[in-house]
Coordinates of C-alpha atoms in Angstrom, one line a residue:
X1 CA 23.9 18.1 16.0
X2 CA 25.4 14.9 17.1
X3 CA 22.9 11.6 16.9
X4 CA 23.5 8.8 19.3
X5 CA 21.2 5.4 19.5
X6 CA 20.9 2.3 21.1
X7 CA 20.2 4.3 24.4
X8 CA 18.4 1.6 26.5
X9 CA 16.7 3.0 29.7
X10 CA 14.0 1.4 31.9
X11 CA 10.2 1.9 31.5
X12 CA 10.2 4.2 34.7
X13 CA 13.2 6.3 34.0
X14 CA 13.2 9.7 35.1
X15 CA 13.2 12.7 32.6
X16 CA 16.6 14.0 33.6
X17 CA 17.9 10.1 32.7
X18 CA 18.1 10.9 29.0
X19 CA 20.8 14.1 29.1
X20 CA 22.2 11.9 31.6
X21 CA 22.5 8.3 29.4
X22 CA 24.0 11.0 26.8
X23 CA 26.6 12.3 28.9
X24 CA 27.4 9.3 29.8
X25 CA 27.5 7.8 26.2
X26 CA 29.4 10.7 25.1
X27 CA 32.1 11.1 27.7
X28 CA 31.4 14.4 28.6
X29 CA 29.9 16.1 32.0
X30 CA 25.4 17.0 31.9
X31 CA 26.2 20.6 32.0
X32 CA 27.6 20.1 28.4
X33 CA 24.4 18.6 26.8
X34 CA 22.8 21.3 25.3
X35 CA 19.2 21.1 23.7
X36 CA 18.3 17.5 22.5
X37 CA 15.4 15.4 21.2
X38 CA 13.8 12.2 20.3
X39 CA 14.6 11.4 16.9
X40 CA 13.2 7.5 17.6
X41 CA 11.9 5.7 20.5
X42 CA 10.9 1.9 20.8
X43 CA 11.4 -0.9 22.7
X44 CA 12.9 -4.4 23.6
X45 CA 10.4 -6.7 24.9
X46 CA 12.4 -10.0 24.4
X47 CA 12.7 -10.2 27.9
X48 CA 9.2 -10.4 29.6
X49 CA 9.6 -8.4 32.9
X50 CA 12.6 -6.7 31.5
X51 CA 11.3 -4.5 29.1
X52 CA 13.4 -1.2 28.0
X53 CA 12.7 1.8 26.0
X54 CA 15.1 2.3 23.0
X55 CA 16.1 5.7 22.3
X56 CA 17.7 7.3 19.2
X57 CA 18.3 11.0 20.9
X58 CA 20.0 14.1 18.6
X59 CA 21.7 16.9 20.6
X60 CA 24.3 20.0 20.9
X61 CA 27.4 19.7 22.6
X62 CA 30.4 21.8 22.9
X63 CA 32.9 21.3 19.9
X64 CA 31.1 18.2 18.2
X65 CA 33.9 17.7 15.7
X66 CA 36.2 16.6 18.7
X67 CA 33.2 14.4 20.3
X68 CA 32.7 12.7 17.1
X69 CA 36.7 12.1 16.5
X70 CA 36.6 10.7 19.5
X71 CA 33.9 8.1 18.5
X72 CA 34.4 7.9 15.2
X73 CA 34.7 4.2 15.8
X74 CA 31.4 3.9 17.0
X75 CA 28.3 3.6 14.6
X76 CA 25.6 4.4 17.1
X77 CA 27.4 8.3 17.5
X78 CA 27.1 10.0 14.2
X79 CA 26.4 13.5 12.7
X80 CA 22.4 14.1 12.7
X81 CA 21.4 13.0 9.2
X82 CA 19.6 15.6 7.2
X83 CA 15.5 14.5 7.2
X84 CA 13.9 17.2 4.9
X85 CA 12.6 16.2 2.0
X86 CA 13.5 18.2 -1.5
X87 CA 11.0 18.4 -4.1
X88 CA 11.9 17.9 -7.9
X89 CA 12.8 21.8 -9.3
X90 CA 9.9 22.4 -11.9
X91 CA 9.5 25.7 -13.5
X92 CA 5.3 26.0 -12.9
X93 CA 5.1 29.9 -13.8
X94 CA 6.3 28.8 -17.3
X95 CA 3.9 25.6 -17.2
X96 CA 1.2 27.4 -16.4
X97 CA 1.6 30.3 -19.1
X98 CA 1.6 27.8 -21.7
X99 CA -1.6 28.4 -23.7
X100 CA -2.8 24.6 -23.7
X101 CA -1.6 23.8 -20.5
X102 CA -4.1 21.1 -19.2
X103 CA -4.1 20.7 -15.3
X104 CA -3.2 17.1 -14.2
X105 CA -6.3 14.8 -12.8
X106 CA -5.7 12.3 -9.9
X107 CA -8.5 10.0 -9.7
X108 CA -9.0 8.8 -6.2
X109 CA -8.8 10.4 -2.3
X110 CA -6.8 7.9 -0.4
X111 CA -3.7 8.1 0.7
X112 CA -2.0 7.9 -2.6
X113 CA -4.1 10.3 -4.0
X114 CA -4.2 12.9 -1.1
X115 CA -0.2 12.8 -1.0
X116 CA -0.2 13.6 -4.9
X117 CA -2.4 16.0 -5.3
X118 CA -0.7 17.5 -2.2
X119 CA 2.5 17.4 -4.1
X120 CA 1.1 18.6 -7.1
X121 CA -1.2 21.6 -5.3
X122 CA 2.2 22.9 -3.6
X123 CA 4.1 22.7 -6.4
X124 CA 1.3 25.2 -8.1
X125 CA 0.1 22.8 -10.6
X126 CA -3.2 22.9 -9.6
X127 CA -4.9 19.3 -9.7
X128 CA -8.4 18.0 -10.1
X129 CA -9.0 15.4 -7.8
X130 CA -11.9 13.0 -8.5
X131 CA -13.6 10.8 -5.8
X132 CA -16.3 8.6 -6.4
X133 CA -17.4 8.2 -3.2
X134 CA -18.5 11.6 -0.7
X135 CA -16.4 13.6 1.7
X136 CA -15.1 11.8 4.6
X137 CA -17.8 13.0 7.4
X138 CA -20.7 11.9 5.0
X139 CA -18.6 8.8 4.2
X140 CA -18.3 7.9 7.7
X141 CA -22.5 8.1 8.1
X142 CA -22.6 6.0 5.6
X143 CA -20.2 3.2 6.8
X144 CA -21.6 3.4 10.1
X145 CA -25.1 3.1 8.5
X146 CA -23.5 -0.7 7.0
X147 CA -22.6 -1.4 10.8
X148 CA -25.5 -0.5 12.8
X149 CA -28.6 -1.2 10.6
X150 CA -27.1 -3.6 7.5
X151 CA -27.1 -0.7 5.1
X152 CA -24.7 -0.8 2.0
X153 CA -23.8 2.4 0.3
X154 CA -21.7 1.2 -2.8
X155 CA -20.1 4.3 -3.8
X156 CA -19.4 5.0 -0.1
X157 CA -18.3 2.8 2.6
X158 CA -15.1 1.7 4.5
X159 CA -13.4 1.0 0.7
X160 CA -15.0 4.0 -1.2
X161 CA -14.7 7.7 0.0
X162 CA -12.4 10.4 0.5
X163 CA -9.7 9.2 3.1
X164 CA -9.4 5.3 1.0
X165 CA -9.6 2.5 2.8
X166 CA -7.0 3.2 6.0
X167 CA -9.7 6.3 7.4
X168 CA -10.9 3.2 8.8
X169 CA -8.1 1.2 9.2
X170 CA -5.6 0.9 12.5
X171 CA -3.9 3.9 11.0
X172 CA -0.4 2.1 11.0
X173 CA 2.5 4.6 9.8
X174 CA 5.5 2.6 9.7
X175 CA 7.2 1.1 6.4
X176 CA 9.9 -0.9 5.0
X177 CA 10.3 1.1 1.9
X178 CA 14.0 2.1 1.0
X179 CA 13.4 6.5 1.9
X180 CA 16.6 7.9 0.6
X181 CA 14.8 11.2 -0.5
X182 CA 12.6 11.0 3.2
X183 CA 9.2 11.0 1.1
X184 CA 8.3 9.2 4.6
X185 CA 9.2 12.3 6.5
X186 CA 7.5 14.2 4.0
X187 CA 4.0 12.3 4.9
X188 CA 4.8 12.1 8.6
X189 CA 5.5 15.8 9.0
X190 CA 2.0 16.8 7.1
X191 CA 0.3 14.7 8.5
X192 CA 1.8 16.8 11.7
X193 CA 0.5 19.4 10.0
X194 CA -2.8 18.3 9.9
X195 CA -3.5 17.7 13.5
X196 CA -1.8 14.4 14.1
X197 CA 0.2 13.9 17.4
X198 CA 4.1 14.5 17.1
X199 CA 4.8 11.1 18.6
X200 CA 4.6 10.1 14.9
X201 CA 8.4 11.4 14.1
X202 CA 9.8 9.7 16.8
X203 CA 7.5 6.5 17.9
X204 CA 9.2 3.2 16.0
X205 CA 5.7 1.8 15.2
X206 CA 3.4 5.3 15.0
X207 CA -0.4 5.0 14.2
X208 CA -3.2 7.8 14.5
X209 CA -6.8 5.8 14.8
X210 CA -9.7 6.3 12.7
X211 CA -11.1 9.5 14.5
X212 CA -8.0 11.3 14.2
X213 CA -7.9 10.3 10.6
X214 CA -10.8 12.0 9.8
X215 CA -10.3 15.3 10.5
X216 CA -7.0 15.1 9.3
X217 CA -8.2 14.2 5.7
X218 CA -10.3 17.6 5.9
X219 CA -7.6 19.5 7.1
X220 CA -5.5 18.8 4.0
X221 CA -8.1 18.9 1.1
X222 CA -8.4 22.3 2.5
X223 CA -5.0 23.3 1.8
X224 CA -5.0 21.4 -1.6
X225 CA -8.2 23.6 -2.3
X226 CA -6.6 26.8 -1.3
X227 CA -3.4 26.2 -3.4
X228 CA -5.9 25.7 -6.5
X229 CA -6.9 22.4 -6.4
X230 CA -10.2 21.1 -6.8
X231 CA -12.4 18.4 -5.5
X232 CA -14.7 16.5 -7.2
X233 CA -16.9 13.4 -5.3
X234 CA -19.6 11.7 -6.4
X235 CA -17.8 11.7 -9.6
X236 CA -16.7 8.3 -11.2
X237 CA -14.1 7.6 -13.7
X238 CA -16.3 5.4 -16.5
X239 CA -13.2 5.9 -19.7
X240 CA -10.2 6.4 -20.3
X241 CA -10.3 8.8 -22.6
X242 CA -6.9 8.2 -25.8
X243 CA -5.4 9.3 -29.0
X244 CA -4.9 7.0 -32.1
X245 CA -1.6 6.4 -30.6
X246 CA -2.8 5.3 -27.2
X247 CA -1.7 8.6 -25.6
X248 CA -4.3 9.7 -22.9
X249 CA -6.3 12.6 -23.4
X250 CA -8.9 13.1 -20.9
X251 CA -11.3 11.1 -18.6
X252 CA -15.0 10.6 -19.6
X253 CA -17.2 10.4 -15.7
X254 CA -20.3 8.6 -15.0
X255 CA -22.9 12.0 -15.9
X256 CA -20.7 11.9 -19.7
X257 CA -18.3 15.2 -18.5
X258 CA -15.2 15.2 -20.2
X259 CA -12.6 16.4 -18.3
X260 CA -9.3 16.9 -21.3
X261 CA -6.1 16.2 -19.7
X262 CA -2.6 14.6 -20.9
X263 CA -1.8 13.2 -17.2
X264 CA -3.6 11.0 -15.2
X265 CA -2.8 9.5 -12.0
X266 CA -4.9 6.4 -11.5
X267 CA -4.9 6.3 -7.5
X268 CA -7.4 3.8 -6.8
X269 CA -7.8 1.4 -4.1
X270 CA -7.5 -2.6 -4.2
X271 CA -11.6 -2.6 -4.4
X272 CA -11.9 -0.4 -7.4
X273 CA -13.0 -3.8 -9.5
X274 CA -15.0 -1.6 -11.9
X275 CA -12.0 0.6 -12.4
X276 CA -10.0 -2.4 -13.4
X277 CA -12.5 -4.0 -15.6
X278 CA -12.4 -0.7 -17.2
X279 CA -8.9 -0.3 -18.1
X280 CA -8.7 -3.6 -19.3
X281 CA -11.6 -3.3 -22.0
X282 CA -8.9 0.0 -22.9
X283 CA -6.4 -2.5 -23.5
X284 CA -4.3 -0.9 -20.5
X285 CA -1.3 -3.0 -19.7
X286 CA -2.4 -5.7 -16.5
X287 CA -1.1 -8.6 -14.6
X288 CA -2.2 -10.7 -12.1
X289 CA -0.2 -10.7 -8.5
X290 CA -0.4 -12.7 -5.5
X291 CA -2.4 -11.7 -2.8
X292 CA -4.0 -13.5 0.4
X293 CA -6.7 -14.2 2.2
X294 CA -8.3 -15.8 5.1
X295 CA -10.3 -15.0 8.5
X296 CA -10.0 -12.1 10.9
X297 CA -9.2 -13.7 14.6
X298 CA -10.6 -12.2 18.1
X299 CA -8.5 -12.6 21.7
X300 CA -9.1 -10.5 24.6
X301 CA -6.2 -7.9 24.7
X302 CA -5.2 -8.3 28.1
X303 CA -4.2 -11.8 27.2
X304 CA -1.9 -10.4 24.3
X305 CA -0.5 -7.8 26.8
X306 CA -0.1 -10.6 28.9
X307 CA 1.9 -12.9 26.4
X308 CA 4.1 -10.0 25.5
X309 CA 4.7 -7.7 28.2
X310 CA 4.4 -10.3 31.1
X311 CA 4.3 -8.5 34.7
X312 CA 5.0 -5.0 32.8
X313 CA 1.2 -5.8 31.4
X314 CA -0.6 -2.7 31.4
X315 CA 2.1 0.0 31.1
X316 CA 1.0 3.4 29.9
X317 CA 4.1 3.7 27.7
X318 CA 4.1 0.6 26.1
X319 CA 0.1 0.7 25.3
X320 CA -1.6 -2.0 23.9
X321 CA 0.6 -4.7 22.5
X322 CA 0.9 -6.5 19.0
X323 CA 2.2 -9.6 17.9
X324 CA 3.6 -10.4 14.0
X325 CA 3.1 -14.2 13.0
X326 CA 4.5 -16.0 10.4
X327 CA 4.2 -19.8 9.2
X328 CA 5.7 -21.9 6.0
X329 CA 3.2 -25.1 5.9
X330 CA 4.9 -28.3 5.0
X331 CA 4.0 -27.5 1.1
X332 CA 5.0 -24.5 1.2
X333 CA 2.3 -21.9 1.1
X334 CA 2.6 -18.6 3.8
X335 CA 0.4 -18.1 6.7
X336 CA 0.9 -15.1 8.2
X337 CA -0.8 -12.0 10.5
X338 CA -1.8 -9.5 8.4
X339 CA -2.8 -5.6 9.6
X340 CA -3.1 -6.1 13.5
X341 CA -5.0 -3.9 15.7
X342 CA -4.6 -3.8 19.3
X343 CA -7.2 -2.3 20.9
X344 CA -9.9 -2.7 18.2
X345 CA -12.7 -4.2 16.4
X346 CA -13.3 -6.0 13.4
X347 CA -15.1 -4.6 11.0
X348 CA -17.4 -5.0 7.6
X349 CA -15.6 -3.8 4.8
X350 CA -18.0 -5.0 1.7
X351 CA -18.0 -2.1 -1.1
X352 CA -20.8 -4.3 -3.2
X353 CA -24.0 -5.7 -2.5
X354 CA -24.8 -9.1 -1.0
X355 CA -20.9 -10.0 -0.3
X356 CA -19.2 -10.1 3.5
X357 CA -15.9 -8.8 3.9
X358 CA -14.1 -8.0 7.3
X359 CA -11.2 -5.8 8.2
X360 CA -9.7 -4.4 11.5
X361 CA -9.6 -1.2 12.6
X362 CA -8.6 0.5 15.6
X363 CA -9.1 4.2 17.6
X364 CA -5.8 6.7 18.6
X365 CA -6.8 4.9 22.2
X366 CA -6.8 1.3 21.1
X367 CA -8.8 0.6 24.1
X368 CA -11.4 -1.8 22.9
X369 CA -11.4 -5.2 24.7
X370 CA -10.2 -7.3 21.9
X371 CA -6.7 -7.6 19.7
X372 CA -7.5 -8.5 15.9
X373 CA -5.7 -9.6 13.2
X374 CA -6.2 -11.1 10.1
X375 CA -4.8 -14.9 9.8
X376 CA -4.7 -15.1 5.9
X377 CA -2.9 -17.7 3.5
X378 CA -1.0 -17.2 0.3
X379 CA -2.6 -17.4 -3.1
X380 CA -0.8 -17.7 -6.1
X381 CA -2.1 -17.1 -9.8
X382 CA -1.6 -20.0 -12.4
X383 CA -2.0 -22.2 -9.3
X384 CA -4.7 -21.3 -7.3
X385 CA -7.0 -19.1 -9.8
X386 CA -6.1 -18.4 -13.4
X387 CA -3.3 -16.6 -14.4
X388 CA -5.4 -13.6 -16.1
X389 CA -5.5 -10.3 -14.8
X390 CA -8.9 -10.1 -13.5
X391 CA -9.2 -13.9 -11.8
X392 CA -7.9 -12.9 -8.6
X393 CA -11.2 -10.1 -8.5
X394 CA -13.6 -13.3 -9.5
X395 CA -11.7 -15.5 -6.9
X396 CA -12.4 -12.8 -4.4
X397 CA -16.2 -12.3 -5.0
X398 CA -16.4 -15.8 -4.8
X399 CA -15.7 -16.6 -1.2
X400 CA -17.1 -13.0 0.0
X401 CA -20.6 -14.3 -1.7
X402 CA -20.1 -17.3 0.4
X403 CA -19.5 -15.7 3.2
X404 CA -22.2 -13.3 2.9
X405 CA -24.6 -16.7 2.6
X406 CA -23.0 -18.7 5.4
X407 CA -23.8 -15.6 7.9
X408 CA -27.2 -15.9 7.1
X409 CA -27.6 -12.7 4.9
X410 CA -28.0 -8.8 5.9
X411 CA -24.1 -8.4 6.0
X412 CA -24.0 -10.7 9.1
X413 CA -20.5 -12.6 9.2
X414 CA -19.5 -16.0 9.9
X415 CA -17.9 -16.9 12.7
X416 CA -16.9 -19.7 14.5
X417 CA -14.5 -20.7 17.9
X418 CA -11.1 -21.7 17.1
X419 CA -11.8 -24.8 18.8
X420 CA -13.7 -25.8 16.6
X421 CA -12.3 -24.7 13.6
X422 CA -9.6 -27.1 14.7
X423 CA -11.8 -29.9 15.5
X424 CA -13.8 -29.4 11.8
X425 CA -17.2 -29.4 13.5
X426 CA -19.4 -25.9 13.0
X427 CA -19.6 -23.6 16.1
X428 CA -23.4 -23.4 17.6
X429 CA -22.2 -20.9 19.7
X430 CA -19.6 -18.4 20.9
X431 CA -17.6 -18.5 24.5
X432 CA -15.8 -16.4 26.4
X433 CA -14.9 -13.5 23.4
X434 CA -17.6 -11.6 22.2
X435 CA -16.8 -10.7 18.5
X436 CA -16.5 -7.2 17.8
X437 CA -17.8 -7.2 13.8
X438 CA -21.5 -5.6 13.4
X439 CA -24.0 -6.1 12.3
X440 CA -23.1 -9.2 13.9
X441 CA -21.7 -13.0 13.6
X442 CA -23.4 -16.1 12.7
X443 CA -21.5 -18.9 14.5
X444 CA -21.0 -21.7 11.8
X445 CA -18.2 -23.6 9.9
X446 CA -15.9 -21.0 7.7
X447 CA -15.0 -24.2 5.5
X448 CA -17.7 -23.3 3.2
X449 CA -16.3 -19.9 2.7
X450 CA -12.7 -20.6 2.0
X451 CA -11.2 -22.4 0.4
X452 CA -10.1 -26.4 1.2
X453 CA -6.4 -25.6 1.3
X454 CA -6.8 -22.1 2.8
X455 CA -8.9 -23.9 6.0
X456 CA -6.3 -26.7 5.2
X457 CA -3.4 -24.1 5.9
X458 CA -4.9 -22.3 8.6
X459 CA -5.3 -25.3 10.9
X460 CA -2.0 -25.8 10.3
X461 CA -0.7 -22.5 11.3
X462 CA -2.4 -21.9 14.9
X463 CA -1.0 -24.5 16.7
X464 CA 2.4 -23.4 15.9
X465 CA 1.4 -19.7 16.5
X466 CA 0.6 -21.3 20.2
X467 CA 3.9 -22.5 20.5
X468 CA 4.6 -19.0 19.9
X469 CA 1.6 -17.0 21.6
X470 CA -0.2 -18.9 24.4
X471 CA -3.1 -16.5 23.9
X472 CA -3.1 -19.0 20.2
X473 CA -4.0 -22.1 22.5
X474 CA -7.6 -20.0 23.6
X475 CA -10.2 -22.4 22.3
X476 CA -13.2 -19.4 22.6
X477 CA -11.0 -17.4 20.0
X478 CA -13.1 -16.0 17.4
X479 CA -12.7 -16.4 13.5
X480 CA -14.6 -14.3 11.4
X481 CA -14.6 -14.4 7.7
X482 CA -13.6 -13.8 5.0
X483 CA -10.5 -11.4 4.8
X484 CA -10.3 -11.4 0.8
X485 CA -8.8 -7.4 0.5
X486 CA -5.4 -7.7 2.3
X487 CA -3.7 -6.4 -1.5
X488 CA -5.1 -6.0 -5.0
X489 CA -5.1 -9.0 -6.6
X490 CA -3.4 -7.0 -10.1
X491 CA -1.0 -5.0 -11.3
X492 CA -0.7 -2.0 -13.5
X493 CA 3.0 -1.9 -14.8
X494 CA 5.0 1.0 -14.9
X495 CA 8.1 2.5 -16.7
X496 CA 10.6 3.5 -14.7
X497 CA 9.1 7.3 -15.5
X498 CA 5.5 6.2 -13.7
X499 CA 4.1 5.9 -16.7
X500 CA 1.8 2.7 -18.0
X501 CA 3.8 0.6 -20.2
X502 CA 1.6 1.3 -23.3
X503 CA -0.9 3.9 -22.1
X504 CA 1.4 7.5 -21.9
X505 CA 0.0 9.7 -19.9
X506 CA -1.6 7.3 -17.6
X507 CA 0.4 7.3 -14.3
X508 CA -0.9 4.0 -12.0
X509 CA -0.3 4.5 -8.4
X510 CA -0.9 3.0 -4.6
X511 CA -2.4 0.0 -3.9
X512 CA -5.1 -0.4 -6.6
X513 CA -2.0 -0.6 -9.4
X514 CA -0.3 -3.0 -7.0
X515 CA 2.6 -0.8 -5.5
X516 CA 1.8 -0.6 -2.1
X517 CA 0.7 -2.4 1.2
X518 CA -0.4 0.3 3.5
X519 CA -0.9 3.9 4.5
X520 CA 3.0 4.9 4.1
X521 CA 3.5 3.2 1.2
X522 CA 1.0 4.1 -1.1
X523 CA 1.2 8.0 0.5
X524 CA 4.8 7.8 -0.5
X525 CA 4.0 6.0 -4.0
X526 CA 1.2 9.4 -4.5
X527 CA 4.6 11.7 -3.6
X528 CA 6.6 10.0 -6.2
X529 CA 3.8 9.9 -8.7
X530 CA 3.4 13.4 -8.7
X531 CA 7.1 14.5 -9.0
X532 CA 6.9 11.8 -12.3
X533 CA 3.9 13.9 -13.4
X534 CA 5.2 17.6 -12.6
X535 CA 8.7 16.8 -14.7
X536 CA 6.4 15.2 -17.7
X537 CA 4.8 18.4 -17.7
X538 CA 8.4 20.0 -18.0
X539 CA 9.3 17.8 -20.6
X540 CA 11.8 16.3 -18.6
X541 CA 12.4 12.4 -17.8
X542 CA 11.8 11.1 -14.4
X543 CA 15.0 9.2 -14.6
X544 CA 14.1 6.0 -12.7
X545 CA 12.1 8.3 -9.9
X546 CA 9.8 5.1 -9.6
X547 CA 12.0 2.3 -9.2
X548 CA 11.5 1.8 -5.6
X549 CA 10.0 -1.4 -4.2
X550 CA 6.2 -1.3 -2.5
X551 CA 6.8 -2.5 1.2
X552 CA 5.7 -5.8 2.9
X553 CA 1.7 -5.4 3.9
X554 CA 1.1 -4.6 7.1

């Protein structure tokens, strides 16, 4: 098949316009185009008014090797690239007739953990998965439980649970992780599998929506279970379980099981603080990292359609739209927007008593009145908390106590108008946006829940996003705080082979070890993982299988 991009065609185009724009393209006549497909469709929205869909199209054609002589000049017409992804070639009928074979254990359901035991459960190595929180349809009873009547569930919430945090998340699946080895086609095409929409192959910013999520989750632990894995929730890690010569034998839980194993895949989320309190008591190699936080910020949506899409507002193609933000504050520090959700609501995302947290999330629909997006400022250990590997986790419960105090208590949030977040007097009450976080917002001043310099930096930042977004300079904006979880605020280093630097057997993975930023990433870090694991089990070296670099968060 022949691959041809940059095909620009209006919002409105006919269906007969794409074999058409790849005649045309291609020099030959519309009879010649045989079968063809989207391989990637976007857009260009730089003109407002203007607006054109972007297609990457892959199709048959009579004698291709004379078509692509013919443009063998031209980038945009190439051979269709191969897509598939190719698993590492493990022997697992020998494996598993070894008489002390021990099956691998990944400890956590999110997406880094669901995409390794995948991995490992179609390989036929048969993994024990271990959640601490419930399955994802009792999960979700007890998150809504948080929204509608103030009640925390600690093991099981929006952070805690099988699904991780993105079940309830906008369900973004685009990345800027290098794919030579297409792990991302790997997660895109089971998560096909598993009930998502197709559009996900081809759309250039794909998400799926919390709902959709859901079902999806159950739809693959099913298969994990039927290739021999096996499920255990309610189940927390409490030890690390190693030899004399730090080598890791086996996990002790929190009703003292013992589970012996040799390979561990530590998949936990960025608000697994126990966890990592934990491993450092075990001595396991830590570090802190920068991460960010800030507020989440409210604007009707049809103002944000209206900034981006101008008259074409409103188009059922385009949806609802987005923006990306970025600012660099005279001394330096990043203000940025962090996980946007057309279409959605903010939400409470605490995992532990008497703290505030928010987070956006959004349906497949993204029809909610309101765009969110976190506004959140860089932090930097050794000059904004101490350089130690748990400080960034104090600095974090920190602010989302203060939060939880300056909402007035019962998981309420602050909130105030961007008005007068500029003008540095409290808010005494809310305008034209009605916040979308529940169990509800206190309007007040967010300075006593961030920090000076984060406020500082924010105050900076929104006039210039005005300059860049008009819907910026809307004084009955809503800020809600306090985004704290946008990353982990550690890291767990790695060899090149997955493994901890000084803890063999212990495999740290996703977000919670500080390799990813979002739903691709850290499924594609669970797929890498698990290939590092299968070939330790072979007795075979990973050969720098792991040295690709997380992606930006999104």
């Amino acid at each position: 098949m022949i691959r041809v991009s940059e095909i620009r065609l209006p919002l409105d185009h006919a269906p007969d316009a794409l074999p058409e724009a790849l005649a045309q393209r291609l020099g030959v006549s519309v009879s010649d185009i045989g079968a063809f497909s989207v391989a990637r469709r976007g857009y260009d929205a730089r003109k407002r008014g203007r607006i054109f869909l972007v297609y990457t199209l892959d199709c048959t054609v009579p004698d291709e090797a004379a078509i692509l002589s013919r443009h063998n000049d031209d980038p945009q017409i190439k051979v269709t690239p191969e897509t598939r992804y190719e698993p590492v070639d493990v022997d697992v009928p020998a494996l598993l007739a070894q008489p002390d074979f021990q099956r691998p254990v990944v400890v956590g359901a999110g997406p880094c953990g669901l995409m390794a035991a995948l991995i490992l459960a179609q390989m036929g190595l048969k993994p024990i998965i271990l959640e601490r929180g419930k399955p994802v349809r009792e999960r979700t009873v007890d998150t809504f439980a948080l929204w509608r009547k103030s009640e925390l569930t600690p093991e099981s919430n929006v952070q805690f649970g099988e699904g991780g945090a993105g079940t309830f998340s906008d369900g973004k699946l685009y990345t800027r992780v290098n794919d030579a080895r297409h792990l991302g086609r790997k997660v895109l095409d089971e998560f096909v599998r598993a009930g998502a929409p197709e559009e996900i192959l081809y759309l250039s910013k794909p998400h799926i929506g919390t709902f959709r999520l859901v079902s999806m989750v159950e739809h693959m632990r099913r298969e994990i279970e039927a290739a021999g894995g096996t499920y255990r929730f309610y189940t927390r890690v409490e030890q690390l379980l190693l030899d004399e010569k730090r080598q890791v034998r086996g996990v002790r839980l929190s009703d003292g099981e013992e589970i012996q194993t040799r390979h561990v895949i530590m998949a936990v989320g960025h608000s697994a603080r126990d966890t990592f309190e934990m491993l450092a008591e075990e001595g396991v190699a830590m570090e802190a990292k920068p991460f960010s936080i800030g507020v989440r910020i409210e604007h009707p949506q049809s103002l944000i359609d209206a900034d981006q899409f101008g008259p074409q507002a409103g188009s059922e193609i385009l949806g609802a739209a987005d923006y990306k933000l970025v600012h660099r504050t005279e001394d330096g520090r990043g203000v940025y927007s962090f996980c946007m959700c057309p279409g959605g609501t903010v939400v409470a995302a605490t995992s532990e008593p008497e703290r505030v947290v928010t987070n956006g999330m959004s349906q497949y629909s993204r029809a909610e009145r309101n765009a969110n997006a976190g506004i959140v400022v860089e932090l930097r250990p050794g000059v904004d908390y101490p350089d130690d590997p748990l400080a960034g986790v104090a600095f974090q419960r920190h602010w989302e106590s203060q939060a939880f105090v300056a909402g007035g208590g019962d998981y309420k949030a602050p909130g105030q108008r961007v008005e007068d977040f500029l003008a540095g007097r409290p808010s005494t009450h809310l305008g034209t946006v009605t916040p979308s976080y529940r169990p509800g917002v206190t309007p007040t001043s967010l300075d006593s829940c961030l920090p000076d310099f984060v406020c500082a930096a924010i105050r900076e930042a929104l006039p210039v996003f005005a300059s860049k977004l008009s819907s910026f300079a809307l004084g009955d904006a809503v800020m809600t705080g306090v985004e704290t979880r946008t990353s982990s605020p550690l890291k767990i280093p790695r060899k090149d082979d997955g493994e901890s630097l000084n803890t063999p057997g212990l495999y740290p993975a996703g977000e919670g070890a500080g390799y990813a930023g979002g739903i691709m990433s850290a499924a594609m870090d669970g797929i890498r993982v698990a290939e590092a694991v299968a070939l330790a089990l072979a007795g075979r070296q990973a050969n720098g299988l792991l040295r690709g670099k997380s992606d930006s968060l999104v």
